[in-house]
Structures are given as C-alpha cells and as structure tokens.
Amino acid sequence: MLYMKRSFIAISVATIIGLSACSTKVSSSTSMNSPISTSVTSEQEFLSNLENASTSQILQKLKESDGGYTEDCFSVLTNRLIKFPQDTLYVLKYDKLMNDKDFQQLVLSGIKTELPYRGSDEERNTLYQYLESITTDKEYGQIASDILGEQAENKEKPNRQIEFQTEELGQASSVISIELPQGWKIQKREQTQRAENKPLALASLNPSYPVYDIYDKNHVLVGAVGYSTYEPYEGDRDSVQIVYSALRLGSVYRFDTDNKYDVIQTTERGTTALTTVIFQDGANSEPVNNLGVLAYDNEKECFVAIELEASSVSESQALEIAKSIRF
C-alpha cells in the first residue's frame, strides 16, 4: 500500500474514549466496538476524532482507508506510542488486523517515518531506549526492531572523536575516542573561560592544548576533559607519580591519586583508572570532591584527564566513560 497525499474527503470515524495511560493490557477486540459515525469534511476535524479514538479503531480506519489521511493515522499512532508505549505495543502485537503482514509492515513503517517529527527530544530518546531494551524480548522484540530500523542507526552516536591540537610548534597533537551517555555533548572551551568553570577547571594541564567541556542531555555542564604530554624520568614512562605529576601536587586543585587510583583497564601502553578530584579554595573552605578519570599512553607519552561533577554524574556513568577511552 503506498502513501497518498492527504485529501479532504468525507469519511466515517468512530469516536470512542482512547486508551487510558494507566492500562497495561488492551483487548484487540475493541476494534469491534460499535462506532458512532460522524461525517468529516475537514482534516482538522478528522485529526481531532482520531485523537479520541482507540488504537484499535485507528488501525481499523487505516485498514479501510484508500490512502486518504494515512499520515494523520500514523501521526496519532506515533504520539500514542510515545505517550503509552506498553499499551500501544500490546495492540500493535495482538490486534487481529496486524496478522496481515503487509498491513503490519505499513503500520510499523509509517510509525518509524513519523518518529523524528513527534514528541520532544527527551521523549523520543526515552522511547528509543525503551525499544532498544526490548529488542530481544520474545513478545515485542520484532516490533521494536522494526520500528527502530534505520532510526536506531541515524540517532546521534555517543562516540566522540576529540582532537587535541596545539598551536605551538614542537607540541604533538592527538585524537582521543570517548563514549558518552546518549544525548551528552562535548564543546571546546575558550581559553578565556578556563578559570571560570571551577571546580571543573583542569587548571594544571598543559595550556597549549584545549579543554573540552562535557554537557549532559539537558545542556548542563557536568564535566571536562583535557589532555597533556608528559616527560619520562630516568626512562620511567608508567609511574603514576611521573605521568600525572602536573595534576597530583596542587594545593588548591588536584587529582588525588595517592588516596584513590583504582585501575579499571590495563594495556601494554598504559592504564585507565578512577580517582578523586579535590578543589579547595582556601584552608578554611569546604573541599569539593568530584569524580576523576585518568588514562595514559606510554608510547605517545601523553594522558587524558576527565573531571565529572559528583552531584550530577553517577559512579557507574564515570566507569563506562572510563572504559571507552581510546588513544
């Protein structure tokens, strides 16, 4: 069945009370309810009636339609899926009309096409995450996979390639790969802003290289990532004290590797570890403790330092970010 341009045609629409947000199981037999027919001559009126119909009733009208108003049907079905995913999936799974494979494919393809244009970014991300979580479910896995389709591939990938490019001669540049939670962003910080984001300052890092601020899905600053080279001492390229000497010894701001340095990943070229970042602006002020991530590469003789707001980022999130770092 092909999509056709919406036309203002008269069509009978059943108006019944929609699915309740509280219900979790809806009988597919609702499509057999006796409809109250209304002659509809405007697209706006047709859409209004659809929004008050049950999911099964919408499927019935879509099945009966010769192509008119199909976009409206897909629009309402998609909104219904976003608002009440469990209820809607139940109907999409068990309504008798969905036994027709061609019709099923039409419905799922229509919803998939509408998804990028319906709901807020947060609502869509929540739905995507839910659908992804049930792709292996025996009951709804296939429907979830069909709806995601290319949308899952086209979603913004959490992987970030960060280039630490110096403007000074003789300083090497490097590209770091890091994965962040879905919806998080990385933004290059201007040099003039470096001291303004305390305690996310990374103030002790080599000023020749940029610092990147990390924002969560609500565009709240929750962290920062910086980069620096280091010089081995007497051939030692792996000692924590030597690699991170620029970060460990500050009296106001430091990565406290002496009290916490939990290695979570080791390769021939270095380690990745979790630590604590301490910021204390004055002897009488209360210290601020944040989550820290450190990773180095002894072949390139460089390291990455990440600070994450402990009040906004969980330890499990910090661990996943740490595991994803690649030089």
Coordinates of C-alpha atoms in Angstrom, one line a residue:
M1 CA 0.0 0.0 0.0
L2 CA 1.5 3.4 -1.0
Y3 CA 1.3 6.6 1.0
M4 CA -1.0 9.1 -0.8
K5 CA -1.3 12.8 -0.4
R6 CA -3.8 13.8 2.2
S7 CA -7.2 14.7 0.6
F8 CA -10.1 16.3 2.2
I9 CA -12.6 13.6 1.8
A10 CA -15.7 12.6 3.8
I11 CA -15.0 9.6 5.9
S12 CA -16.7 8.0 8.9
V13 CA -14.7 7.9 12.0
A14 CA -15.5 6.1 15.2
T15 CA -15.1 8.3 18.3
I16 CA -14.5 6.4 21.5
I17 CA -12.5 7.1 24.6
G18 CA -8.8 6.5 24.0
L19 CA -6.5 4.2 25.8
S20 CA -6.0 5.0 29.4
A21 CA -2.4 5.8 30.4
C22 CA -2.9 3.5 33.4
S23 CA -3.9 0.4 31.4
T24 CA -1.3 -2.1 30.5
K25 CA -3.3 -4.6 28.6
V26 CA -5.9 -3.7 26.0
S27 CA -8.0 -6.3 24.3
S28 CA -7.8 -6.3 20.5
S29 CA -11.5 -6.9 20.4
T30 CA -12.0 -3.1 21.0
S31 CA -11.8 -2.7 17.3
M32 CA -15.2 -4.4 17.1
N33 CA -16.9 -1.8 19.3
S34 CA -20.0 -0.2 17.7
P35 CA -18.8 3.1 16.3
I36 CA -20.6 6.4 16.3
S37 CA -20.3 7.6 12.7
T38 CA -19.6 11.2 12.0
S39 CA -19.2 12.7 8.6
V40 CA -15.9 14.5 8.5
T41 CA -15.2 17.1 5.8
S42 CA -12.1 18.8 7.2
E43 CA -8.6 17.5 8.0
Q44 CA -8.6 19.2 11.4
E45 CA -11.9 17.6 12.4
F46 CA -10.7 14.2 11.2
L47 CA -7.5 14.5 13.2
S48 CA -9.5 15.6 16.3
N49 CA -11.7 12.5 16.0
L50 CA -8.6 10.3 15.6
E51 CA -7.0 11.6 18.8
N52 CA -10.1 10.5 20.7
A53 CA -10.2 7.0 19.1
S54 CA -8.7 3.8 20.5
T55 CA -5.5 2.4 18.9
S56 CA -7.5 -0.5 17.5
Q57 CA -10.1 1.9 16.0
I58 CA -7.3 3.9 14.3
L59 CA -5.9 0.7 12.8
Q60 CA -9.4 -0.2 11.6
K61 CA -9.8 3.2 9.8
L62 CA -6.3 2.9 8.4
K63 CA -7.2 -0.5 7.0
E64 CA -10.4 0.8 5.5
S65 CA -8.8 3.9 4.0
D66 CA -7.9 4.1 0.4
G67 CA -4.9 6.2 1.2
G68 CA -6.6 9.4 2.4
Y69 CA -5.5 10.8 5.7
T70 CA -2.9 8.0 6.3
E71 CA -0.4 10.5 7.6
D72 CA -2.8 11.6 10.3
C73 CA -3.3 8.0 11.3
F74 CA 0.5 7.5 11.6
S75 CA 0.8 10.7 13.5
V76 CA -1.7 9.8 16.1
L77 CA -0.3 6.2 16.4
T78 CA 3.2 7.6 16.9
N79 CA 2.1 10.0 19.5
R80 CA 0.2 7.2 21.2
L81 CA 3.4 5.0 21.2
I82 CA 5.5 7.9 22.7
K83 CA 3.0 8.5 25.5
F84 CA 1.8 5.0 26.2
P85 CA 4.4 2.6 24.8
Q86 CA 3.4 -0.6 26.6
D87 CA -0.3 -0.1 25.8
T88 CA 0.3 0.7 22.2
L89 CA 2.7 -2.2 21.6
Y90 CA 0.2 -4.6 23.0
V91 CA -2.4 -3.5 20.4
L92 CA 0.2 -3.5 17.6
K93 CA 1.1 -7.0 18.6
Y94 CA -2.3 -8.6 19.2
D95 CA -4.9 -6.7 17.1
K96 CA -6.2 -9.1 14.6
L97 CA -5.6 -6.6 11.7
M98 CA -1.9 -6.9 12.4
N99 CA -2.0 -10.6 11.3
D100 CA -1.9 -9.2 7.8
K101 CA 1.9 -8.9 7.2
D102 CA 1.6 -6.3 4.5
F103 CA -0.6 -4.2 6.7
Q104 CA 1.7 -4.7 9.7
Q105 CA 4.6 -3.5 7.6
L106 CA 2.7 -0.5 6.5
V107 CA 1.8 0.5 10.1
L108 CA 5.3 0.0 11.5
S109 CA 7.0 1.8 8.6
G110 CA 4.6 4.7 9.0
I111 CA 5.3 5.0 12.7
K112 CA 9.1 4.7 12.0
T113 CA 8.8 7.6 9.5
E114 CA 6.8 9.8 11.8
L115 CA 9.0 9.3 14.9
P116 CA 11.6 12.0 14.2
Y117 CA 8.9 14.6 14.0
R118 CA 6.8 13.7 17.0
G119 CA 7.4 14.5 20.7
S120 CA 10.3 16.2 22.3
D121 CA 13.9 15.1 22.0
E122 CA 13.7 13.8 25.6
E123 CA 10.5 11.8 24.9
R124 CA 12.0 10.3 21.7
N125 CA 15.2 9.4 23.4
T126 CA 13.2 7.7 26.2
L127 CA 11.2 5.7 23.6
Y128 CA 14.3 4.8 21.7
Q129 CA 15.9 3.5 24.9
Y130 CA 12.8 1.5 25.8
L131 CA 12.5 0.0 22.3
E132 CA 16.2 -0.9 22.3
S133 CA 15.9 -2.6 25.7
I134 CA 13.2 -5.0 24.4
T135 CA 14.6 -5.9 21.0
T136 CA 15.5 -9.3 22.4
D137 CA 12.1 -9.7 24.2
K138 CA 10.1 -12.7 22.9
E139 CA 6.8 -10.8 22.9
Y140 CA 7.7 -7.4 21.5
G141 CA 11.3 -7.8 20.2
Q142 CA 10.5 -8.0 16.5
I143 CA 8.1 -5.0 16.6
A144 CA 10.6 -2.9 18.5
S145 CA 13.3 -3.8 15.9
D146 CA 11.0 -3.0 13.0
I147 CA 10.1 0.4 14.5
L148 CA 13.7 1.3 15.3
G149 CA 15.0 0.2 11.9
E150 CA 17.2 2.9 10.4
Q151 CA 16.2 5.3 13.2
A152 CA 18.5 3.5 15.6
E153 CA 21.4 3.9 13.1
N154 CA 20.6 7.5 12.5
K155 CA 20.4 8.5 16.1
E156 CA 23.3 10.6 17.3
K157 CA 26.1 8.3 18.2
P158 CA 27.5 8.6 21.7
N159 CA 31.0 8.1 20.4
R160 CA 33.1 11.3 20.2
Q161 CA 36.4 11.8 18.4
I162 CA 38.2 14.6 20.3
E163 CA 41.2 16.3 18.6
F164 CA 43.7 17.9 21.0
Q165 CA 45.5 20.1 18.5
T166 CA 48.1 22.5 19.8
E167 CA 49.0 25.8 18.1
E168 CA 52.6 25.7 19.4
L169 CA 55.4 24.3 17.3
G170 CA 57.0 21.2 18.7
Q171 CA 53.9 20.0 20.5
A172 CA 52.3 16.8 19.2
S173 CA 48.5 16.6 18.5
S174 CA 46.4 13.6 19.3
V175 CA 42.9 12.3 18.7
I176 CA 41.1 10.6 21.5
S177 CA 38.0 8.4 21.3
I178 CA 35.5 8.6 24.1
E179 CA 31.9 7.4 24.5
L180 CA 29.4 9.5 26.5
P181 CA 25.8 8.7 27.6
Q182 CA 23.1 9.3 24.9
G183 CA 22.4 13.0 24.4
W184 CA 25.5 14.3 26.0
K185 CA 27.7 16.9 24.2
I186 CA 31.3 18.0 24.1
Q187 CA 32.1 21.6 23.5
K188 CA 35.6 23.2 23.1
R189 CA 36.2 25.7 25.9
E190 CA 37.7 29.0 25.0
Q191 CA 41.0 29.8 26.7
T192 CA 39.5 32.8 28.4
Q193 CA 36.9 30.6 30.1
R194 CA 39.3 28.1 31.6
A195 CA 39.4 29.6 35.1
E196 CA 35.6 30.3 35.2
N197 CA 34.4 26.8 35.4
K198 CA 35.9 25.8 38.8
P199 CA 36.0 23.2 40.1
L200 CA 35.8 21.8 36.5
A201 CA 39.0 23.8 35.8
L202 CA 41.6 21.2 34.8
A203 CA 43.8 24.2 35.5
S204 CA 47.0 22.3 35.9
L205 CA 47.0 20.8 32.4
N206 CA 49.3 22.0 29.6
P207 CA 47.7 25.3 28.5
S208 CA 48.9 24.6 24.9
Y209 CA 46.1 22.1 24.5
P210 CA 42.3 22.8 24.6
V211 CA 40.0 21.7 27.2
Y212 CA 36.6 20.3 26.2
D213 CA 33.5 20.8 28.5
I214 CA 31.0 18.0 28.8
Y215 CA 27.3 18.7 28.9
D216 CA 24.5 16.3 29.7
K217 CA 21.3 15.9 27.7
N218 CA 19.8 19.0 29.4
H219 CA 22.8 21.0 28.4
V220 CA 24.1 21.3 32.0
L221 CA 27.8 21.4 32.4
V222 CA 28.8 18.2 34.2
G223 CA 32.4 17.7 33.4
A224 CA 35.5 18.5 31.4
V225 CA 38.2 16.6 29.6
G226 CA 41.8 17.7 29.0
Y227 CA 45.0 16.4 27.5
S228 CA 48.7 16.7 28.1
T229 CA 52.0 15.2 27.2
Y230 CA 54.5 14.2 29.9
E231 CA 58.2 13.6 30.2
P232 CA 59.5 10.3 31.5
Y233 CA 62.0 10.4 34.3
E234 CA 65.1 8.2 34.0
G235 CA 63.2 6.1 31.5
D236 CA 60.2 5.5 33.7
R237 CA 57.1 6.0 31.5
D238 CA 54.5 4.3 33.7
S239 CA 54.8 5.6 37.2
V240 CA 51.6 7.3 38.3
Q241 CA 53.8 9.9 40.2
I242 CA 55.6 10.7 37.0
V243 CA 52.8 10.5 34.4
Y244 CA 50.4 12.7 36.4
S245 CA 52.9 14.9 38.2
A246 CA 51.2 18.1 36.8
L247 CA 47.9 17.0 38.4
R248 CA 48.8 15.5 41.7
L249 CA 50.6 18.2 43.7
G250 CA 48.3 21.2 43.6
S251 CA 47.3 22.7 46.9
V252 CA 44.0 24.1 45.6
Y253 CA 43.2 21.7 42.9
R254 CA 44.5 18.2 42.4
F255 CA 43.7 14.6 41.2
D256 CA 44.2 12.7 44.5
T257 CA 46.0 9.6 43.1
D258 CA 47.7 9.0 46.5
N259 CA 44.4 8.0 48.2
K260 CA 42.5 6.6 45.2
Y261 CA 43.8 5.2 42.0
D262 CA 41.5 2.3 41.0
V263 CA 42.8 0.7 37.8
I264 CA 39.9 -0.5 35.6
Q265 CA 41.7 -1.2 32.4
T266 CA 45.3 -2.1 31.5
T267 CA 47.0 -2.5 28.1
E268 CA 50.7 -2.7 27.1
R269 CA 50.6 1.0 26.5
G270 CA 49.1 2.2 29.8
T271 CA 46.2 2.1 32.2
T272 CA 42.9 3.8 32.8
A273 CA 41.9 4.5 36.4
L274 CA 39.3 6.1 38.5
T275 CA 40.3 8.7 41.1
T276 CA 39.0 11.7 43.1
V277 CA 39.4 15.3 42.1
I278 CA 39.7 17.8 45.0
F279 CA 39.1 21.5 44.8
Q280 CA 39.6 23.6 48.0
D281 CA 39.8 27.4 47.6
G282 CA 41.3 28.3 50.9
A283 CA 42.3 26.4 54.0
N284 CA 39.0 27.3 55.8
S285 CA 36.7 26.4 52.9
E286 CA 35.0 23.1 52.4
P287 CA 36.7 20.9 49.8
V288 CA 34.7 19.9 46.7
N289 CA 35.2 16.2 45.7
N290 CA 34.4 15.2 42.2
L291 CA 34.9 12.0 40.1
G292 CA 38.1 11.7 38.2
V293 CA 39.2 9.6 35.3
L294 CA 42.8 9.2 34.2
A295 CA 44.3 7.4 31.2
Y296 CA 47.7 7.5 29.6
D297 CA 49.6 6.1 26.6
N298 CA 53.3 5.4 27.3
E299 CA 54.2 5.1 23.6
K300 CA 52.9 8.6 22.8
E301 CA 53.8 9.8 26.3
C302 CA 50.5 11.6 26.8
F303 CA 47.5 11.3 29.1
V304 CA 43.8 12.3 29.3
A305 CA 42.2 13.7 32.4
I306 CA 38.5 13.9 33.0
E307 CA 36.6 15.5 35.8
L308 CA 32.9 14.8 36.4
E309 CA 30.5 16.5 38.8
A310 CA 29.8 14.0 41.6
S311 CA 26.4 15.6 42.2
S312 CA 25.3 15.1 38.5
V313 CA 27.2 12.0 37.3
S314 CA 26.9 8.6 38.8
E315 CA 29.9 6.4 39.5
S316 CA 28.6 3.8 37.0
Q317 CA 28.5 6.5 34.3
A318 CA 32.0 7.5 35.1
L319 CA 33.1 3.9 34.9
E320 CA 31.5 3.4 31.5
I321 CA 33.1 6.6 30.2
A322 CA 36.5 5.5 31.5
K323 CA 36.2 2.1 29.8
S324 CA 35.5 3.7 26.5
I325 CA 38.7 5.8 26.2
R326 CA 41.0 5.0 23.3
F327 CA 44.1 6.8 22.2

